[in-house]
Coordinates of C-alpha atoms and ligand atoms in Angstrom, one line a residue:
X8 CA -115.6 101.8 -2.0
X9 CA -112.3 100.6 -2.6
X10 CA -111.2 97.4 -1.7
X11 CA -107.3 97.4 -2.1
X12 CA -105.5 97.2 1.2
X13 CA -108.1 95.3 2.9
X14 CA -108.5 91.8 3.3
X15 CA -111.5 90.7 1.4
X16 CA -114.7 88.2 2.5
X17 CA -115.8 85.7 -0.2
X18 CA -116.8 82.4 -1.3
X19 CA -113.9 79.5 -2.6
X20 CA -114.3 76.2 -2.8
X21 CA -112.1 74.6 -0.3
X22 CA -110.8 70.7 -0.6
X23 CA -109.9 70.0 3.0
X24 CA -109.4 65.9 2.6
X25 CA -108.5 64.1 -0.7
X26 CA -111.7 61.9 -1.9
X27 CA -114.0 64.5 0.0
X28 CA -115.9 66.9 -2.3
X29 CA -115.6 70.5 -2.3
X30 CA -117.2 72.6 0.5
X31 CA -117.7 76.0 -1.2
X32 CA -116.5 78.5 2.0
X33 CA -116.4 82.1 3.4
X34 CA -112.4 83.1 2.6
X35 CA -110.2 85.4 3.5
X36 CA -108.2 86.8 1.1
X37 CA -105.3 88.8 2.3
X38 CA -104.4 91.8 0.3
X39 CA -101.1 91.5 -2.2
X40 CA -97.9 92.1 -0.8
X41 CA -94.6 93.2 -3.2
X42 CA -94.6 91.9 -6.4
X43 CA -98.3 90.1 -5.9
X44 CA -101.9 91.4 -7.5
X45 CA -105.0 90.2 -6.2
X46 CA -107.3 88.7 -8.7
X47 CA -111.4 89.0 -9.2
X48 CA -111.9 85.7 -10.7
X49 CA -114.4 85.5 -13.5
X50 CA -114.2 82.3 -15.2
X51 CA -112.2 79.2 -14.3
X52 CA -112.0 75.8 -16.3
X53 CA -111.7 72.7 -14.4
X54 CA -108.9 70.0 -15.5
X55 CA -108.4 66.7 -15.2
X56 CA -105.1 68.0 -12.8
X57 CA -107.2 69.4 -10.3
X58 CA -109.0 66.2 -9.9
X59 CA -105.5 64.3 -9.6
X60 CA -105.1 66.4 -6.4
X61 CA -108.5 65.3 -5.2
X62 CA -107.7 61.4 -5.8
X63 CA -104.1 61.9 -4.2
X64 CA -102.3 61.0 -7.9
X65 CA -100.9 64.6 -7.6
X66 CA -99.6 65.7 -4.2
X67 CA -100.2 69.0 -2.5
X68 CA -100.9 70.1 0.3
X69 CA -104.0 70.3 2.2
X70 CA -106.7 72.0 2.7
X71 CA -106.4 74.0 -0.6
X72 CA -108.2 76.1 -3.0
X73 CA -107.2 74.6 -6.3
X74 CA -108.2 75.5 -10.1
X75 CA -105.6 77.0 -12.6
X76 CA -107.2 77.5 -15.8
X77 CA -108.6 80.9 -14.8
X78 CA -109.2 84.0 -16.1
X79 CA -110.1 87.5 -14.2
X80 CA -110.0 91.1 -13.5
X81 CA -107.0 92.8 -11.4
X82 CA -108.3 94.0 -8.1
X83 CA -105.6 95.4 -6.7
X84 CA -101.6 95.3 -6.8
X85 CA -98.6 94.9 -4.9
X86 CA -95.4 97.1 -4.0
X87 CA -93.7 97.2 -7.0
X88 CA -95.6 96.0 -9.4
X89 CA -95.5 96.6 -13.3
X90 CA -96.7 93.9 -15.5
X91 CA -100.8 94.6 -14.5
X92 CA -102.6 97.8 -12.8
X93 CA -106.3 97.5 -11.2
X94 CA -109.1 96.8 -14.1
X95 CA -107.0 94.4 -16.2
X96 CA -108.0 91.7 -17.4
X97 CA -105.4 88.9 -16.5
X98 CA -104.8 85.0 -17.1
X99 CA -102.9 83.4 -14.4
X100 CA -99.6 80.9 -15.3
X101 CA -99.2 77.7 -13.6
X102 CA -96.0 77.8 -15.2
X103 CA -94.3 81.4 -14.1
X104 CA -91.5 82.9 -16.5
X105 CA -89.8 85.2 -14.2
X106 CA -87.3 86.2 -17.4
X107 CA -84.5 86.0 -15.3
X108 CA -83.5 81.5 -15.1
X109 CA -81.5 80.1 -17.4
X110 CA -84.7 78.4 -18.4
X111 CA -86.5 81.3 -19.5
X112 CA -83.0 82.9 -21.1
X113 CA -83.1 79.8 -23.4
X114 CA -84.9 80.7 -26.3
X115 CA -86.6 77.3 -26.5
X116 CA -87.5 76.5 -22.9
X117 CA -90.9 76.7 -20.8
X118 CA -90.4 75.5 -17.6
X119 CA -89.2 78.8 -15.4
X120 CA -87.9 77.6 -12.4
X121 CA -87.8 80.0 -9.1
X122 CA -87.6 78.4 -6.3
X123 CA -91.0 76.0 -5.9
X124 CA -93.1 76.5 -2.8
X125 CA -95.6 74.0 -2.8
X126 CA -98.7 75.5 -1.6
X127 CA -97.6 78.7 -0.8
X128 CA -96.9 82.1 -2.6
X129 CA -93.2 83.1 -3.3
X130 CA -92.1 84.2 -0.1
X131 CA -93.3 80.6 1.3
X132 CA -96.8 82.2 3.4
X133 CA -100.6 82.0 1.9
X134 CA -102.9 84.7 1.4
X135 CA -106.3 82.6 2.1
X136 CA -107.9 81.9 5.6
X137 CA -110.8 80.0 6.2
X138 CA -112.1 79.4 10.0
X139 CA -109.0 80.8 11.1
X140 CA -106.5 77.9 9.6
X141 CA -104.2 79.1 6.6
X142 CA -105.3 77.8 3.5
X143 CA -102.9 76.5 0.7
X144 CA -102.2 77.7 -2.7
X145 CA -102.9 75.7 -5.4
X146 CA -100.0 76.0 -9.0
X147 CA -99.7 79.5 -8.2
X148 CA -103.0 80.2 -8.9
X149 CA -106.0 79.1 -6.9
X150 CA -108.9 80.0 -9.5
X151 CA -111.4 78.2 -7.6
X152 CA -112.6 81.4 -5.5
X153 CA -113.8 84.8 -6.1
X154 CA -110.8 86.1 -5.1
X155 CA -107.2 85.1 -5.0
X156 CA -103.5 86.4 -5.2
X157 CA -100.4 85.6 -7.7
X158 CA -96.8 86.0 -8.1
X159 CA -96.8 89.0 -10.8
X160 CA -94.3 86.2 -12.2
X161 CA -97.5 84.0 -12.5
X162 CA -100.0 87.1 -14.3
X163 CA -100.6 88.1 -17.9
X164 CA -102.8 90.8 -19.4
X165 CA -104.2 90.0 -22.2
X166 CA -106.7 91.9 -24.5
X167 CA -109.2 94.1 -22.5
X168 CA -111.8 92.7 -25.4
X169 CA -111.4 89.1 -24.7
X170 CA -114.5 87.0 -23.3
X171 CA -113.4 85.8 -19.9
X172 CA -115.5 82.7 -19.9
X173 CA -113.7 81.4 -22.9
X174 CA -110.4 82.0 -23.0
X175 CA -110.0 81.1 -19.6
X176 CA -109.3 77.8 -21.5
X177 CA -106.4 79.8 -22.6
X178 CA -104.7 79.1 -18.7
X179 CA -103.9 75.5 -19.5
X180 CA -105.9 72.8 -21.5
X181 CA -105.8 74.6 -24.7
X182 CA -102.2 75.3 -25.4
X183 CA -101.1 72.7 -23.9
X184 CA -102.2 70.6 -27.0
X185 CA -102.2 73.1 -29.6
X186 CA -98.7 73.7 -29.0
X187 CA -97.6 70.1 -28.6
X188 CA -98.3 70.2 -32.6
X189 CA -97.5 74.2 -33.6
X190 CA -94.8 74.5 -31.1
X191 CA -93.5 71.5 -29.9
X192 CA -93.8 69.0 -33.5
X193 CA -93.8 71.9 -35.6
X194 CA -96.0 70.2 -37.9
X195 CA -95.4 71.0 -41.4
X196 CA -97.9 71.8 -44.3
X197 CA -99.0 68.6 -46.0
X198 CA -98.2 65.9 -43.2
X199 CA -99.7 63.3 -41.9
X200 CA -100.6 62.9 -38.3
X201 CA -102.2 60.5 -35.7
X202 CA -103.3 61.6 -32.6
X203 CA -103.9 59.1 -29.6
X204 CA -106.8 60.3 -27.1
X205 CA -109.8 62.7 -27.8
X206 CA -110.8 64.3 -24.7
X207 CA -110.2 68.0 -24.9
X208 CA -106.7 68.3 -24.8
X209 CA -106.5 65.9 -27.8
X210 CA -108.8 68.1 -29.3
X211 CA -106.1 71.0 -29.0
X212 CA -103.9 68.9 -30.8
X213 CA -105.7 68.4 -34.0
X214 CA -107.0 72.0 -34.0
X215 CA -103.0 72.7 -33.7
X216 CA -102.6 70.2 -36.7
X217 CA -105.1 71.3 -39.0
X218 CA -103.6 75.2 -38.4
X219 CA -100.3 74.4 -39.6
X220 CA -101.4 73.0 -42.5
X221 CA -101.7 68.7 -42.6
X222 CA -103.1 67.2 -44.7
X223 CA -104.3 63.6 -42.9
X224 CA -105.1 64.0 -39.3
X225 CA -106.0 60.4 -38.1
X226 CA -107.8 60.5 -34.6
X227 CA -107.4 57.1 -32.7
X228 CA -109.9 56.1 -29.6
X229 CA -111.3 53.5 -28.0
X230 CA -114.4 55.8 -27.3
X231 CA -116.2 56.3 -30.7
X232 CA -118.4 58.8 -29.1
X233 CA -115.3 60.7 -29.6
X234 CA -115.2 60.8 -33.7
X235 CA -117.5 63.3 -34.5
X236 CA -116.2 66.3 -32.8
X237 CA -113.1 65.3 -33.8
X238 CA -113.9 65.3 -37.7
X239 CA -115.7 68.4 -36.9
X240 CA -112.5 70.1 -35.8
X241 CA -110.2 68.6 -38.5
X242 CA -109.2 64.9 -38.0
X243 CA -109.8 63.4 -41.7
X244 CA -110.4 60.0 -40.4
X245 CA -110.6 58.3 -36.9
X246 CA -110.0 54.7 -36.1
X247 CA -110.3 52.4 -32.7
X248 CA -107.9 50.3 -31.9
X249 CA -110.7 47.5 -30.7
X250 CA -111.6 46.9 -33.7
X251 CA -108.6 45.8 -35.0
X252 CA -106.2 42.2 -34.4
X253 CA -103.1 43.7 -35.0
X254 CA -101.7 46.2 -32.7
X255 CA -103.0 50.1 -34.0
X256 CA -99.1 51.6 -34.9
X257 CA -99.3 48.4 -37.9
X258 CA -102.9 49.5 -39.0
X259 CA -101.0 53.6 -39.2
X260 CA -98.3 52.5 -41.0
X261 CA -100.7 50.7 -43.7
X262 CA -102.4 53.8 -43.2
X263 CA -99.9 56.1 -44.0
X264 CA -97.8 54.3 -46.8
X265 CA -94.6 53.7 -43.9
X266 CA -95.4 55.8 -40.8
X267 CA -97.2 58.8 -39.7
X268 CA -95.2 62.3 -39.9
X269 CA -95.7 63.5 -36.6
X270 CA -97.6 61.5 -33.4
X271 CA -99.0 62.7 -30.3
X272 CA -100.0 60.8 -27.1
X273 CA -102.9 62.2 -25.4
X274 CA -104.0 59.8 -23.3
X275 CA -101.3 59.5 -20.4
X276 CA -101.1 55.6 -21.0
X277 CA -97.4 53.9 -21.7
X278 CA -98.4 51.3 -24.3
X279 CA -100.0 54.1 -26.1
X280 CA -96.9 56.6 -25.7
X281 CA -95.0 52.8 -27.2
X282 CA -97.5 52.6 -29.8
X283 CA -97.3 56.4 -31.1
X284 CA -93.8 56.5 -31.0
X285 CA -94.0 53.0 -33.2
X286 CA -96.3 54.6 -35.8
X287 CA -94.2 57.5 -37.0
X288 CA -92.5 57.0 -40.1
X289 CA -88.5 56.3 -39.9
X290 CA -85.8 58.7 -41.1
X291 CA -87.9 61.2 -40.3
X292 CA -91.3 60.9 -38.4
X293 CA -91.4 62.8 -34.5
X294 CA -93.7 61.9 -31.7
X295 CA -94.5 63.8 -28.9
X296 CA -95.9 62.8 -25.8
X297 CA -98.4 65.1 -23.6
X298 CA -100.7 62.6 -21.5
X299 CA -99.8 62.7 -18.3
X300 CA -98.2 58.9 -17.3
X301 CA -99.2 57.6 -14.2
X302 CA -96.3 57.8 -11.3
X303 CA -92.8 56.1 -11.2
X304 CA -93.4 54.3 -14.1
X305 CA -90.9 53.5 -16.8
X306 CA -91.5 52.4 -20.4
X307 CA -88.9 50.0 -22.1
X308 CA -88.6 50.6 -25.9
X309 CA -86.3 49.5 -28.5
X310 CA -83.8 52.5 -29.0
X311 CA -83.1 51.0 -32.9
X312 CA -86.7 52.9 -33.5
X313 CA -84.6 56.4 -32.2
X314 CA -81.4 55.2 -34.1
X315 CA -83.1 54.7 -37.8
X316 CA -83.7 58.5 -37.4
X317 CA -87.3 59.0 -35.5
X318 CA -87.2 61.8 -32.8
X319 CA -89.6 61.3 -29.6
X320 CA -90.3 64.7 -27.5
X321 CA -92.6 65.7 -24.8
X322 CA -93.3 69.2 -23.0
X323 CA -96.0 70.7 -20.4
X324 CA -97.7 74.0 -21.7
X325 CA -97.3 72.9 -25.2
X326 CA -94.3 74.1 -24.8
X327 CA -95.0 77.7 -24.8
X328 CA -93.4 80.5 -23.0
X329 CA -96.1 81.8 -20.6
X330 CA -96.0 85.3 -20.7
X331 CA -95.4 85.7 -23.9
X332 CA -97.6 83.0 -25.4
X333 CA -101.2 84.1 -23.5
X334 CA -101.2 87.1 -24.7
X335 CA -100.4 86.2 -28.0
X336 CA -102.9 83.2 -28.3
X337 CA -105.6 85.3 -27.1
X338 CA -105.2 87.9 -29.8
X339 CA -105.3 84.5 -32.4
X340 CA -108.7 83.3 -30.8
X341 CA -110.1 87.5 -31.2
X342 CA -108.6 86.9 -35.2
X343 CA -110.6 83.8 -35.1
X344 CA -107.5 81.7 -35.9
X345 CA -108.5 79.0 -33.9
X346 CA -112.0 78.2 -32.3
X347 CA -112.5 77.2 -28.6
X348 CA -116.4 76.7 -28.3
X349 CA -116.2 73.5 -29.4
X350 CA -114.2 72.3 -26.5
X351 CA -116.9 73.8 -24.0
X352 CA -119.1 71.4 -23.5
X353 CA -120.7 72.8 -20.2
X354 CA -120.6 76.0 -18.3
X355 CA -122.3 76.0 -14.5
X356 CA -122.1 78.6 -11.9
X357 CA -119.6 78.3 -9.1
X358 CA -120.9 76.7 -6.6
X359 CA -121.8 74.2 -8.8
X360 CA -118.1 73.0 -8.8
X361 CA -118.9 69.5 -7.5
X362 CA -121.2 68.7 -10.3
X363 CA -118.6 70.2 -12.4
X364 CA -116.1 67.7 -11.4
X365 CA -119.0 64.8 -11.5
X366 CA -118.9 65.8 -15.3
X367 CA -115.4 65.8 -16.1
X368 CA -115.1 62.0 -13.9
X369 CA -118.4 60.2 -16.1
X370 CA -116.4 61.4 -19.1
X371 CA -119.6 63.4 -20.3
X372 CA -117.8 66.6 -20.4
X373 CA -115.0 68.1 -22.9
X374 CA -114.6 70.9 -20.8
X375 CA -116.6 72.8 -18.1
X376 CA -116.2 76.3 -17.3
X377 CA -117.4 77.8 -14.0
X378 CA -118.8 81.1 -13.7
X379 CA -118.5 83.4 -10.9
Ligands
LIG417 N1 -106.4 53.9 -26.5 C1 -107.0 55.0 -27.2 N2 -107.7 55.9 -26.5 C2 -107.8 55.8 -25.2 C3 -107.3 54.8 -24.5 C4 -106.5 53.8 -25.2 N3 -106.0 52.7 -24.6 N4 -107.5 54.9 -23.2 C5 -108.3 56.1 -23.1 N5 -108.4 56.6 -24.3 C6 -109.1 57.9 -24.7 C7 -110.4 58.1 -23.9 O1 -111.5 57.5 -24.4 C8 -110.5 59.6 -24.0 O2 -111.3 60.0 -25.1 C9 -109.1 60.1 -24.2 O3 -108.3 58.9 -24.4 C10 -108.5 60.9 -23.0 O4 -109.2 62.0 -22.8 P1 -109.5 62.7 -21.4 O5 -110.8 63.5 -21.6 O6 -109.5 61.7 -20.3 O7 -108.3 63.6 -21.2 P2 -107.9 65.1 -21.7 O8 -108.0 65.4 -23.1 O9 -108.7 66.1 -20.8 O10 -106.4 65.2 -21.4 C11 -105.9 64.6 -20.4 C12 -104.5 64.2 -20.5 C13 -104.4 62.7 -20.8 C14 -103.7 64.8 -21.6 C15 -103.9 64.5 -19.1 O11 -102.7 63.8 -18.9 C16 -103.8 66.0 -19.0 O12 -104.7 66.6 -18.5 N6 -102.6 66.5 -19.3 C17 -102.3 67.9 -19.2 C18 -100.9 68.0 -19.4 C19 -100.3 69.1 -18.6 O13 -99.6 69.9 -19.2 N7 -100.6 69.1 -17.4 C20 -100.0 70.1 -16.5 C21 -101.0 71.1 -16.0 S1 -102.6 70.6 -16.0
LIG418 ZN1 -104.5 71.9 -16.3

């Protein structure tokens, strides 16, 4: 029997208080209005984001269903509607591109920018209820329950072929280090490059470095439990700062023979995004910065290290376009231009979401993906 129309009963994982664990809920889901589809979630990856929401160093409000590294089947759609029909398989955007801001008209930009409701859907009211209170919306997306409704400005088909459970990673922590160094870097065949942090999204990075072509891909960590995954995915050598006197962009630039090509920060740390910016070879070298720093902080540097011609960037998404970069990314991982196994380190069923997140805080995870 059909279920479009109607609002639908099932289990989410609700965070009601920050610093509380998730209570895994009866929801319900309200069916899409205009320009919405209703998703049947099948995978969802959990990010180190989602658990800046639970320990308040993200704001949003509360309760809320979060998760935005999702990937599902379209259950139903909106008024309207043209970019998805019912049996889809879709990849929500926590970044939207509507087509339509001067953001998405430039032909470099990434950040679309419609008017931001925080918590809400478009039209500033949630589609979730839970013992009768409204529930908020989470990045336009809310993967964390077996249902949930987008913005058809924040849905992409992608190939009806494509294994859900994996390139769910596809919604968030993958791109956004593989296009830090394809997209945003553009690193160039036979470079060198050093990237700072190891965890998953580092991971990206030198998976991104090693597809365009360079030649040295030096991995730096304090964590040397981090090396060998990292040599397995293409960093040719991997060094921690710790064992070292002098400071790590010194030992690089011995390293390198003058600096490091291109430099990444994926750590969120400022004496690291200092340090990586430091490294990079002058005249020419570019750093890019995609660790997350911590609030209302600034860094001081000395602007002679911009001047003597090294460029320092940053983006969110690695940079890519949304909608037009999902789909297009998915069809690479089906031509096996880039692997994303490796980065799945755990995969639980749904209600296990609190072990999940237990996981991802001891730091014995890459990623986890939860099941529905
Ligand atoms: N020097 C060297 N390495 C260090 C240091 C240090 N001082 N401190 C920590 N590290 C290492 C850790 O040992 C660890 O291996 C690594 O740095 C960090 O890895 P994780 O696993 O904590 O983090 P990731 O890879 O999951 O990525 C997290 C980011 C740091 C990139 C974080 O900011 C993030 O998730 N960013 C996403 C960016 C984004 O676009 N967000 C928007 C939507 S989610
Ligand atoms: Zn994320």
């Amino acid at each position: 029997m059909s279920t479009a129309g109607k609002v639908i009963k099932c289990k989410a994982a609700v965070l009601w208080e920050q610093k509380k664990p998730f209570s895994i809920e009866e929801v319900e889901v309200a069916a899409p209005k205009a320009y919405e589809v209703r998703i049947k979630m099948v995978a969802t990856g959990i990010c180190r984001s989602d658990d800046h929401v639970v320990t308040g160093h993200l704001f949003t409000p509360l309760p809320v269903i979060l998760g935005h590294e999702g990937a599902g089947i379209v259950e139903s759609i909106g008024e309207g509607v043209t970019a998805v029909k019912p049996g889809d398989k879709v990849i929500p955007l926590f970044i939207p591109q509507c087509g339509k801001c001067t953001i998405c008209k430039h032909p470099e930009a990434n950040l679309c920018s419609p008017k931001v409701h925080p918590g809400t859907m478009q039209d500033g009211t949630t589609r979730f209820t839970c013992r009768g209170k409204p529930i908020h919306h989470f990045a336009s997306t809310s993967t964390f329950s077996e249902y949930t409704v987008v913005d058809e400005i924040s849905i992409v088909k992608i190939d009806a072929a494509a294994p859900l459970e994996k390139v769910c990673l596809i919604g968030c922590g993958f791109p956004t280090g593989y296009g830090s160094a394809v997209k945003v870097a553009k690193v160039t065949p036979g470079s060198t490059c050093a990237v700072f942090g190891l965890g998953g999204v580092g991971l990206s990075v030198i998976i991104g470095c090693k597809a365009a072509g360079a030649a040295r891909i030096i991995g730096v960590d304090i964590n040397k439990g981090k090396f060998a995954k990292a040599k397995e995915l293409g960093a040719t050598e991997c060094i921690n700062p710790e064992d070292f006197q002098k400071p790590i962009h010194e030992v690089l630039m011995e390293m390198s023979g003058g600096g490091v090509d291109f430099s990444f920060e994926v750590i969120g740390r400022l004496d690291t995004m200092a340090e990586a910016l430091s490294c990079c070879h002058e005249a020419y070298g570019v750093s890019v910065i995609v660790g997350v720093p911590p609030v209302s902080q600034n860094l001081s540097v000395d602007p002679m290290l911009l001047l003597t011609g090294r460029t320092w960037k940053g983006a969110l998404f690695g940079g890519f376009k949304s909608k037009d970069s999902v789909p297009k990314l998915v069809a690479d991982f089906m031509a096996n231009k880039f692997p994303l196994d490796p980065l799945i380190t755990h995969v639980l069923r749904f209600e296990k979401i609190n072990e999940g997140f237990d996981l991802l805080r001891s730091g014995k995870s890459i990623r986890t993906v939860l099941t529905f």
